[in-house]
Each structure stands twice: as C-alpha cells, then as structure tokens.
Amino acid sequence: MNVFGVDIGGSGIKGAPVDLERGDLAQERYKVLTPQPATPEGVAGKVAEVVSHFGWSGPIGITFPGVVTGNTIRTAANVDAAWIGVDGARLLGARLGGLPVTVMNDADAAGVAEMNFGAGRGRKGTVILLTFGTGIGSALFVDGRLVPNTELGHLELHGHDAEKRASTKAKEDEDLTWTHWAHRVQKYLAHVEMLFSPELFIIGGGVSRKADKFLPLIEGIRAEMVPAELQNNAGIVGAAMTAGRR
C-alpha cells in the first residue's frame, strides 16, 4: 500500500508516495522552496504543487514545523505566525480538492519512521530523535510509544532558544566550523540528557548525511548516539505511515 507524505520545512517543502511495506519512498521525492513569508495560503499552494506533480488522489500525511494537536496548529516558530489556531487538515484538504489529510509535528513524523524502519527499530526504553535543520525538532519515545509535540529545540540554553545556537541554520549563518558547532550540539545534548536520561539519541535532519564530521567530536554524553538511517526522508515516510494508520 502506498500513501503520500509531505514534509513542510522552514526552507523547503518535499513529498513523495511512500511504500508502507518497505518504509521507503516509492518514487523520487519532489521538492519546492517554502514561500517567504510562509503564510497558510502560500504554503498550501506549494503543498498542492508537490502533490499534483505526482497526480496523487489518495490519503496524504503532512508534517508541520510546530505543535499540532488534533490537526490544529498551536505554534509556528519557523513559519508565519498566521498558522497559529488554523485547522491544518481542513485548510490543506480543501486546497487539495478534498483529499483526506492528516497533519502532525515534523519531528514526530521523522521519529515514527526511524522507530519503525530506521535507527530506533526494536529499541525499548527512552529514545529521543533530534532533527537539525532550520530549527531543532524532537521526538520522544518511551518503550516505542510517542510522546507527541515535545519541541525540545525551544529549551532555553545559556539564555537562548537552543535552536538559535545549535541548529544547522545557526552553523551556516555564523559560518561555524564542524568543531565549533559540535561543541554547541554537545552542550545541547547534555542539557536534554540531564532532563530525560535517554538510552539513545538519533540524530536526524539533512546534516545526518554528514554525521561522520561532527558526531565523533561530541564527548561526555552517556547515551548512545547514532545518525538517522532514513536521513532527510524520515518526515515524509512517518507522515505517510501515520496517515495510512488513520
């Protein structure tokens, strides 16, 4: 069975049909730039562009970079604040011609994919996936069960929103070396570890493709640290899985 997944990010919107048996993309993903400002109508139009590229006409799972409860958007840190209070499934479903839509937090979607088909497969205890990109997303699992909408990228760290210091965007904006950035990530991981004592950190987002450049530089973390196996496709896969289940 294939279900369509879309991953809305602060800089790009990407999607593809997903083979739920394999937990992998059924076709090569299609990506467009996130409109600026990233208003609900603007983003909905770009989501429709991604979906129409494949001529899709079935269920769709869509990630959103913020807290989502019952398909309603509660926070919008890296997109336009006009999203707050919007029924994301209703808005996007209407823009997609009435197709059935499920909306969920982006990092939660990535975590669902990794726990079922990737680095967290079969792992019990406390597992935390962290996605490093425009911001820092998080997905917390206890014995395989998701605790949704943790948004740990917004923890305060040394007087700053953690993602303002340790996201991939921060690395790029400040032109940080891998060593300097890894030191910031290390401080962030130590803070999260102090709060939750996980057995495993899964490091996701696009930067997970370059895990060999920074993970070996991180010291003093007791939890096991591994790169995400589905890398930057995890959100698409997890969104499609969730939509398929519903």
Coordinates of C-alpha atoms in Angstrom, one line a residue:
M1 CA 0.0 0.0 0.0
N2 CA 1.3 3.5 -0.9
V3 CA 0.3 6.7 0.9
F4 CA 1.6 10.1 0.1
G5 CA 3.8 12.0 2.5
V6 CA 4.7 15.7 2.5
D7 CA 7.3 17.3 4.8
I8 CA 6.9 21.1 5.3
G9 CA 10.1 22.8 6.5
G10 CA 11.2 26.3 7.1
S11 CA 13.2 26.4 3.8
G12 CA 11.7 23.6 1.7
I13 CA 8.6 21.5 1.1
K14 CA 9.1 18.0 -0.2
G15 CA 6.9 15.0 -0.8
A16 CA 6.6 11.6 -2.5
P17 CA 4.4 8.4 -2.4
V18 CA 5.6 6.1 0.3
D19 CA 5.7 2.3 0.2
L20 CA 4.4 1.4 3.7
E21 CA 5.6 -2.2 3.4
R22 CA 9.2 -1.1 3.0
G23 CA 9.1 2.2 4.8
D24 CA 10.7 3.9 1.9
L25 CA 9.9 6.3 -0.9
A26 CA 8.0 4.6 -3.8
Q27 CA 9.2 7.4 -6.2
E28 CA 11.9 10.0 -6.1
R29 CA 10.8 12.9 -4.0
Y30 CA 9.8 16.3 -5.4
K31 CA 10.9 19.5 -3.6
V32 CA 10.0 23.2 -3.8
L33 CA 11.1 26.2 -1.8
T34 CA 9.0 27.3 1.1
P35 CA 7.4 30.6 0.3
Q36 CA 8.5 33.7 2.2
P37 CA 6.6 34.7 4.2
A38 CA 5.4 31.1 4.9
T39 CA 1.7 32.0 5.2
P40 CA -1.0 29.3 5.4
E41 CA -2.3 30.1 1.9
G42 CA 1.2 30.3 0.4
V43 CA 2.4 27.1 1.9
A44 CA -0.9 25.3 1.0
G45 CA -0.3 26.3 -2.6
K46 CA 3.2 24.8 -2.6
V47 CA 2.0 21.6 -1.0
A48 CA -0.6 21.3 -3.7
E49 CA 2.2 21.8 -6.3
V50 CA 4.1 18.9 -4.8
V51 CA 1.1 16.6 -4.7
S52 CA -0.1 17.5 -8.2
H53 CA 3.4 16.7 -9.5
F54 CA 2.6 13.1 -8.9
G55 CA -1.1 13.2 -9.9
W56 CA -1.9 11.8 -6.4
S57 CA -5.5 11.2 -5.4
G58 CA -5.4 9.3 -2.1
P59 CA -4.7 9.8 1.6
I60 CA -1.9 12.3 2.4
G61 CA 0.1 12.7 5.6
I62 CA 1.7 16.2 6.1
T63 CA 4.3 17.3 8.6
F64 CA 4.3 20.8 10.1
P65 CA 7.2 22.5 12.0
G66 CA 5.4 23.2 15.2
V67 CA 3.0 21.8 17.8
V68 CA 0.0 20.1 16.2
T69 CA -2.9 18.8 18.4
G70 CA -6.0 17.2 16.7
N71 CA -4.8 18.7 13.3
T72 CA -4.8 22.2 14.8
I73 CA -1.6 24.2 14.6
R74 CA -0.5 25.5 18.1
T75 CA 2.9 27.0 17.4
A76 CA 4.8 28.2 14.3
A77 CA 8.4 29.1 15.1
N78 CA 9.9 28.9 11.6
V79 CA 6.8 29.8 9.5
D80 CA 4.3 32.6 9.6
A81 CA 2.5 33.2 12.9
A82 CA -0.8 33.3 10.9
W83 CA -0.7 29.5 11.1
I84 CA -1.5 29.5 14.9
G85 CA -5.0 28.3 15.5
V86 CA -5.5 27.0 12.0
D87 CA -7.1 23.6 11.4
G88 CA -4.2 22.4 9.2
A89 CA -6.0 19.3 7.9
R90 CA -9.1 21.4 6.9
L91 CA -7.1 24.1 5.1
L92 CA -4.7 21.7 3.3
G93 CA -7.5 19.3 2.5
A94 CA -9.6 22.0 0.9
R95 CA -6.6 23.2 -1.2
L96 CA -6.0 19.6 -2.3
G97 CA -9.6 19.1 -3.6
G98 CA -11.0 17.4 -0.5
L99 CA -8.4 14.6 -0.3
P100 CA -8.1 13.0 3.3
V101 CA -5.3 14.8 5.1
T102 CA -3.5 14.1 8.4
V103 CA -1.2 16.7 9.9
M104 CA 1.4 16.1 12.6
N105 CA 4.6 17.6 14.0
D106 CA 7.5 17.2 11.7
A107 CA 10.0 15.7 14.1
D108 CA 7.3 13.3 15.5
A109 CA 6.8 12.1 11.9
A110 CA 10.5 11.5 11.5
G111 CA 10.7 9.7 14.8
V112 CA 7.8 7.4 13.8
A113 CA 9.7 6.4 10.7
E114 CA 13.0 5.9 12.4
M115 CA 11.4 3.8 15.2
N116 CA 9.7 1.5 12.7
F117 CA 12.2 1.3 9.8
G118 CA 15.4 3.0 10.9
A119 CA 17.9 3.5 13.8
G120 CA 15.3 3.1 16.5
R121 CA 13.8 -0.2 15.2
G122 CA 13.3 -2.6 18.1
R123 CA 14.6 -0.2 20.8
K124 CA 12.9 0.0 24.2
G125 CA 13.4 2.5 27.0
T126 CA 13.7 6.2 26.3
V127 CA 14.7 7.2 22.8
I128 CA 15.0 10.8 21.5
L129 CA 15.3 11.7 17.9
L130 CA 16.6 15.2 17.2
T131 CA 16.3 16.8 13.7
F132 CA 18.8 19.5 13.0
G133 CA 17.8 21.9 10.2
T134 CA 16.2 25.4 10.1
G135 CA 15.5 24.7 13.8
I136 CA 15.8 21.7 16.0
G137 CA 12.9 19.3 16.2
S138 CA 12.5 16.5 18.7
A139 CA 10.5 13.2 19.0
L140 CA 10.4 11.4 22.4
F141 CA 9.6 7.7 22.6
V142 CA 9.2 5.6 25.8
D143 CA 9.2 1.8 25.0
G144 CA 8.3 2.6 21.4
R145 CA 5.4 4.9 22.2
L146 CA 5.5 8.5 21.0
V147 CA 5.1 11.4 23.5
P148 CA 4.0 14.0 20.9
N149 CA 4.9 17.6 20.5
T150 CA 7.9 17.8 22.8
E151 CA 9.6 20.6 20.7
L152 CA 12.8 20.4 22.7
G153 CA 14.6 22.7 20.3
H154 CA 13.0 25.6 22.2
L155 CA 14.5 24.7 25.5
E156 CA 16.5 27.6 26.9
L157 CA 20.2 27.1 26.8
H158 CA 22.5 29.8 28.1
G159 CA 19.8 32.4 27.8
H160 CA 18.9 31.5 24.2
D161 CA 16.4 29.3 22.4
A162 CA 18.6 26.2 21.9
E163 CA 17.8 26.0 18.2
K164 CA 19.1 29.6 17.7
R165 CA 22.5 28.3 18.8
A166 CA 22.8 24.7 17.7
S167 CA 20.6 24.3 14.6
T168 CA 22.2 23.7 11.2
K169 CA 20.9 27.1 10.2
A170 CA 23.0 28.6 13.1
K171 CA 26.0 26.8 11.8
E172 CA 25.5 28.2 8.3
D173 CA 24.5 31.7 9.4
E174 CA 27.6 32.1 11.7
D175 CA 29.9 30.1 9.4
L176 CA 30.9 27.8 12.2
T177 CA 33.5 25.1 11.8
W178 CA 32.3 21.5 12.5
T179 CA 34.3 21.5 15.7
H180 CA 32.7 24.8 17.0
W181 CA 29.3 23.6 16.0
A182 CA 29.8 20.1 17.5
H183 CA 30.7 21.8 20.8
R184 CA 27.3 23.7 20.8
V185 CA 25.5 20.5 19.9
Q186 CA 27.3 18.7 22.8
K187 CA 26.1 21.3 25.3
Y188 CA 22.5 21.0 24.0
L189 CA 22.6 17.2 24.1
A190 CA 24.0 17.3 27.7
H191 CA 21.0 19.5 28.7
V192 CA 18.5 17.2 27.1
E193 CA 20.2 14.2 28.6
M194 CA 20.0 15.8 32.1
L195 CA 16.3 16.2 31.7
F196 CA 15.3 12.8 30.2
S197 CA 18.2 10.4 30.6
P198 CA 17.6 8.6 27.2
E199 CA 19.3 5.4 26.3
L200 CA 19.6 6.5 22.6
F201 CA 19.9 9.8 20.7
I202 CA 19.0 9.5 17.0
I203 CA 20.5 12.5 15.1
G204 CA 18.4 13.4 12.1
G205 CA 17.8 16.1 9.5
G206 CA 19.8 16.8 6.4
V207 CA 23.0 17.1 8.4
S208 CA 22.7 13.4 9.4
R209 CA 24.3 12.6 6.0
K210 CA 27.5 14.2 7.3
A211 CA 27.4 12.6 10.8
D212 CA 31.0 11.5 10.5
K213 CA 32.1 15.1 10.5
F214 CA 30.6 16.0 13.9
L215 CA 29.3 13.0 16.0
P216 CA 32.9 11.8 16.7
L217 CA 33.7 15.3 18.1
I218 CA 30.9 15.2 20.7
E219 CA 32.1 14.0 24.1
G220 CA 30.7 13.3 27.6
I221 CA 27.2 12.1 26.5
R222 CA 26.3 8.8 28.2
A223 CA 23.5 7.9 25.8
E224 CA 24.3 6.1 22.6
M225 CA 24.3 8.5 19.6
V226 CA 23.6 7.3 16.0
P227 CA 22.7 9.1 12.8
A228 CA 19.2 8.6 11.4
E229 CA 19.0 5.9 8.8
L230 CA 16.2 7.4 6.7
Q231 CA 18.1 10.7 6.9
N232 CA 16.0 13.6 5.4
N233 CA 13.3 11.3 4.0
A234 CA 12.1 10.3 7.5
G235 CA 9.5 13.0 7.8
I236 CA 7.9 12.1 4.5
V237 CA 7.8 8.4 5.5
G238 CA 6.5 9.0 9.0
A239 CA 3.7 11.3 7.8
A240 CA 2.6 8.7 5.3
M241 CA 2.7 6.0 7.9
T242 CA 0.5 8.0 10.3
A243 CA -2.0 8.9 7.5
G244 CA -2.1 5.2 6.5
R245 CA -2.9 4.1 10.0
R246 CA -5.7 6.6 10.4

